[in-house]
CSV table of C-alpha atoms in Angstrom, one decimal:
chain,number,residue,atom,x,y,z
A,1,PHE,CA,151.4,84.0,-63.9
A,2,VAL,CA,150.5,82.1,-60.8
A,3,LEU,CA,149.3,83.6,-57.6
A,4,HIS,CA,149.6,82.0,-54.1
A,5,LEU,CA,146.5,82.6,-52.0
A,6,ASN,CA,148.3,85.1,-49.6
A,7,CYS,CA,149.8,87.0,-52.5
A,8,ALA,CA,146.5,87.2,-54.4
A,9,LYS,CA,144.9,88.8,-51.4
A,10,ALA,CA,147.6,91.3,-51.1
A,11,VAL,CA,147.1,92.5,-54.7
A,12,HIS,CA,143.3,92.2,-54.6
A,13,MET,CA,143.2,89.4,-57.1
A,14,GLU,CA,141.8,85.9,-57.1
A,15,ALA,CA,144.3,83.0,-56.4
A,16,THR,CA,144.8,80.7,-59.4
A,17,GLY,CA,145.3,77.7,-57.0
A,18,ILE,CA,148.5,76.4,-58.4
A,19,GLY,CA,151.0,78.7,-56.8
A,20,PHE,CA,153.1,77.7,-53.7
A,21,GLY,CA,155.2,79.2,-51.0
A,22,GLU,CA,154.8,82.5,-49.3
A,23,ASP,CA,155.8,84.6,-52.3
A,24,ILE,CA,154.6,84.9,-55.9
A,25,SER,CA,155.7,81.7,-57.4
A,26,HIS,CA,155.7,79.7,-60.6
A,27,SER,CA,154.4,76.3,-61.6
A,28,ASN,CA,154.6,74.5,-65.0
A,29,LEU,CA,157.0,77.1,-66.4
A,30,TYR,CA,159.0,76.1,-69.4
A,31,LEU,CA,160.6,77.5,-72.6
A,32,ALA,CA,159.0,75.9,-75.7
A,33,GLN,CA,161.6,73.8,-77.6
A,34,GLY,CA,162.8,74.8,-81.1
A,35,ASP,CA,164.0,72.8,-84.1
A,36,ASN,CA,167.8,73.0,-83.5
A,37,THR,CA,170.0,70.1,-82.2
A,38,PHE,CA,172.5,70.8,-79.5
A,39,THR,CA,175.3,69.8,-81.9
A,40,ASP,CA,174.1,72.3,-84.5
A,41,MET,CA,173.9,75.0,-81.8
A,42,ILE,CA,177.5,74.3,-80.8
A,43,ARG,CA,178.7,74.4,-84.4
A,44,THR,CA,176.9,77.7,-84.9
A,45,MET,CA,178.5,79.2,-81.8
A,46,LYS,CA,182.1,78.8,-83.1
A,47,ASN,CA,183.8,80.1,-79.9
A,48,GLY,CA,182.0,80.4,-76.6
A,49,VAL,CA,180.9,78.6,-73.5
A,50,VAL,CA,178.3,76.0,-72.8
A,51,ILE,CA,176.8,76.5,-69.3
A,52,SER,CA,175.8,73.2,-67.8
A,53,ASP,CA,175.3,74.0,-64.1
A,54,VAL,CA,174.5,77.1,-62.1
A,55,THR,CA,174.6,77.5,-58.4
A,56,GLY,CA,173.7,80.2,-55.9
A,57,LEU,CA,170.3,81.3,-57.1
A,58,HIS,CA,169.3,81.9,-53.4
A,59,ALA,CA,172.0,84.6,-53.1
A,60,GLY,CA,173.0,85.7,-56.6
A,61,TRP,CA,169.6,86.4,-58.2
A,62,ASN,CA,167.4,89.5,-57.7
A,63,PRO,CA,163.8,88.6,-58.5
A,64,ILE,CA,162.8,92.2,-58.7
A,65,THR,CA,165.4,93.5,-61.1
A,66,THR,CA,166.2,90.1,-62.6
A,67,GLN,CA,169.9,90.9,-62.3
A,68,PHE,CA,172.1,87.8,-61.6
A,69,SER,CA,175.7,86.9,-60.7
A,70,LEU,CA,176.0,83.2,-60.3
A,71,GLN,CA,178.7,80.6,-60.0
A,72,ALA,CA,178.6,78.2,-63.0
A,73,SER,CA,180.4,75.4,-64.7
A,74,GLY,CA,180.3,74.1,-68.2
A,75,PHE,CA,182.5,73.7,-71.3
A,76,TYR,CA,184.7,75.9,-73.5
A,77,VAL,CA,183.9,75.7,-77.2
A,78,LYS,CA,186.4,76.6,-79.9
A,79,ASP,CA,185.8,76.4,-83.6
A,80,GLY,CA,182.4,74.8,-83.0
A,81,GLU,CA,183.8,71.9,-80.9
A,82,ILE,CA,183.7,71.4,-77.1
A,83,VAL,CA,187.4,71.6,-76.0
A,84,HIS,CA,187.5,71.3,-72.3
A,85,PRO,CA,185.5,71.6,-69.1
A,86,LEU,CA,185.2,74.9,-67.1
A,87,ASN,CA,184.6,75.1,-63.4
A,88,LEU,CA,184.3,78.0,-60.9
A,89,ILE,CA,183.3,80.6,-63.4
A,90,THR,CA,180.8,83.4,-62.8
A,91,ILE,CA,178.1,84.4,-65.2
A,92,ALA,CA,176.3,87.8,-64.8
A,93,GLY,CA,173.6,89.8,-66.4
A,94,ASN,CA,170.0,90.7,-66.5
A,95,PHE,CA,167.6,87.7,-67.1
A,96,LEU,CA,164.9,89.7,-69.0
A,97,GLU,CA,167.5,91.3,-71.3
A,98,LEU,CA,169.1,87.9,-71.9
A,99,MET,CA,165.7,86.5,-73.0
A,100,LYS,CA,165.4,89.2,-75.6
A,101,ASP,CA,168.7,88.1,-77.1
A,102,ILE,CA,168.0,84.4,-77.8
A,103,THR,CA,169.3,83.5,-81.2
A,104,MET,CA,168.6,79.7,-81.2
A,105,ILE,CA,166.5,77.3,-79.2
A,106,GLY,CA,167.2,73.6,-79.1
A,107,ASN,CA,164.9,70.6,-79.6
A,108,ASP,CA,166.0,69.0,-76.3
A,109,LEU,CA,163.4,70.3,-73.8
A,110,ILE,CA,163.7,68.7,-70.4
A,111,HIS,CA,160.8,69.0,-67.9
A,112,TYR,CA,162.0,68.6,-64.3
A,113,PRO,CA,159.8,67.3,-61.5
A,114,THR,CA,159.5,70.9,-60.2
A,115,GLY,CA,157.4,71.7,-63.3
A,116,ILE,CA,160.1,74.0,-64.7
A,117,GLY,CA,162.0,73.1,-67.9
A,118,SER,CA,164.1,74.4,-70.7
A,119,PRO,CA,165.7,73.2,-73.9
A,120,SER,CA,169.3,74.4,-74.8
A,121,VAL,CA,169.3,78.1,-75.6
A,122,LEU,CA,171.9,80.1,-77.5
A,123,PHE,CA,172.7,83.7,-76.6
A,124,PRO,CA,175.1,85.9,-78.6
A,125,SER,CA,176.9,87.1,-75.4
A,126,LEU,CA,176.9,86.8,-71.6
A,127,ALA,CA,179.3,88.3,-69.1
A,128,ILE,CA,181.6,85.5,-67.9
A,129,SER,CA,184.6,85.7,-65.5
A,130,GLY,CA,187.1,83.4,-63.8
A,131,GLU,CA,189.9,81.1,-64.9
A,132,GLY,CA,187.5,78.3,-65.5
A,133,LYS,CA,189.9,75.4,-64.6
């Protein structure tokens, strides 16, 4: 948990010195990698969707409730194999509830220059809509 100086004053706490922006922010946030390869995770999934890109966090994410509804793209998986790309789909749910349902974590952690990173993560379900073509 990182507090920006102004936010720290507002909640009567000491700033940690590594926050940024006008709101409560994060820095050096990542999900620790697991032992599973991406390929093994796809095979385990059988039928589903690989989400490779998400857009609209500025409008489709509520940081208070952690509810989200976001435009996404990725790939359709059938019988444990990537079949075709998906574009213009929408994913929706509650981020905290989603984190409770993680079934596998990949060994492919990527740390971005922003200090945020994540390996591949497998969830049993996620609300997805759209034609995806």
